[in-house]
Short mmCIF file of C-alpha atoms in Angstrom, two decimals:
data_model
loop_
_atom_site.label_atom_id
_atom_site.label_comp_id
_atom_site.label_asym_id
_atom_site.label_seq_id
_atom_site.Cartn_x
_atom_site.Cartn_y
_atom_site.Cartn_z
CA MET A 1 -15.70 3.09 -11.23
CA MET A 2 -13.57 2.77 -8.09
CA PRO A 3 -11.09 5.52 -7.18
CA GLU A 4 -7.40 4.65 -7.07
CA ALA A 5 -6.14 3.49 -3.67
CA SER A 6 -2.80 4.69 -2.40
CA ALA A 7 -2.64 3.34 1.15
CA ILE A 8 0.22 1.49 2.76
CA PRO A 9 -0.22 -1.13 5.51
CA TYR A 10 1.84 0.81 8.05
CA PHE A 11 -0.11 -0.05 11.22
CA ALA A 12 -0.56 -3.68 10.15
CA ARG A 13 3.22 -3.98 9.84
CA LYS A 14 3.90 -2.02 13.00
CA TYR A 15 1.65 -4.23 15.14
CA ASP A 16 2.14 -7.48 13.15
CA VAL A 17 -1.55 -7.92 12.29
CA GLY A 18 -3.55 -8.17 9.08
CA CYS A 19 -5.35 -5.18 7.56
CA THR A 20 -8.66 -6.82 8.48
CA GLN A 21 -7.83 -6.28 12.16
CA CYS A 22 -9.13 -2.69 11.71
CA HIS A 23 -10.93 -2.78 8.35
CA SER A 24 -14.04 -4.69 7.38
CA LEU A 25 -13.92 -3.51 3.77
CA PRO A 26 -11.10 -1.00 3.22
CA PRO A 27 -11.21 1.90 3.74
CA MET A 28 -14.21 1.26 6.07
CA LEU A 29 -13.16 0.70 9.68
CA ASN A 30 -14.73 -2.02 11.80
CA GLU A 31 -15.47 -1.55 15.52
CA PHE A 32 -11.89 -2.35 16.55
CA GLY A 33 -10.50 0.10 13.97
CA GLN A 34 -12.77 2.87 15.19
CA ARG A 35 -11.61 2.32 18.78
CA PHE A 36 -7.97 2.20 17.63
CA VAL A 37 -8.25 5.55 15.81
CA SER A 38 -10.18 7.25 18.63
CA ASN A 39 -7.52 6.07 21.12
CA GLY A 40 -4.70 7.80 19.21
CA TYR A 41 -3.68 4.74 17.15
CA LYS A 42 -2.94 2.68 20.27
CA SER A 43 -4.58 -0.40 21.73
CA PRO A 44 -3.82 -2.53 24.78
CA GLU A 45 -5.06 -5.53 22.77
CA LEU A 46 -2.23 -5.29 20.24
CA ALA A 47 1.30 -6.54 20.75
CA THR A 48 4.13 -4.13 21.37
CA ALA A 49 4.77 -1.95 18.35
CA GLN A 50 7.65 -2.95 16.08
CA LYS A 51 9.90 -0.51 14.28
CA THR A 52 8.95 -0.25 10.63
CA ILE A 53 9.48 2.07 7.69
CA PRO A 54 6.22 3.54 6.31
CA VAL A 55 7.00 2.70 2.67
CA ALA A 56 5.51 0.25 0.20
CA VAL A 57 6.58 -0.36 -3.39
CA TRP A 58 4.60 -2.02 -6.15
CA MET A 59 6.43 -1.98 -9.44
CA THR A 60 5.28 -3.67 -12.62
CA LEU A 61 6.62 -3.30 -16.13
CA ARG A 62 5.17 -3.65 -19.59
CA THR A 63 7.64 -5.16 -22.07
CA GLU A 64 7.72 -4.94 -25.84
CA VAL A 65 10.00 -7.32 -27.73
CA ASP A 66 10.96 -6.88 -31.38
CA GLU A 67 12.55 -10.20 -32.30
CA THR A 68 13.22 -9.18 -35.91
CA GLY A 69 15.33 -6.22 -34.79
CA ASP A 70 16.68 -8.07 -31.73
CA ARG A 71 15.46 -5.29 -29.39
CA ALA A 72 13.35 -5.00 -26.28
CA LYS A 73 11.85 -2.08 -24.32
CA ALA A 74 10.33 -1.98 -20.86
CA TYR A 75 7.97 0.69 -19.51
CA PRO A 76 6.51 1.18 -16.03
CA SER A 77 2.85 0.18 -16.01
CA ARG A 78 1.90 3.42 -14.32
CA PRO A 79 3.11 6.90 -15.22
CA TRP A 80 5.77 8.11 -12.78
CA TRP A 81 3.69 11.15 -11.77
CA LYS A 82 1.05 8.82 -10.27
CA TRP A 83 3.55 7.02 -8.04
CA HIS A 84 3.04 7.67 -4.34
CA PHE A 85 6.20 8.00 -2.29
#
């Protein structure tokens, strides 16, 4: 069973690249990713850093509809205490 991932694509957004620029199979870093980390999260090969907010949101709901009582309820798919802010 795989552990839950809670990463956000901060550096991919900041440098306008895909996650695979540094990762071969997340969270495993490829050669470029290892150089990037060892160089203090900087690289002359990447474009100038853009301003970005290090936040990602993934929200899904589960809905229950009771047509006989003309009611509906919606619940977050994940318990709030597992949300990562």
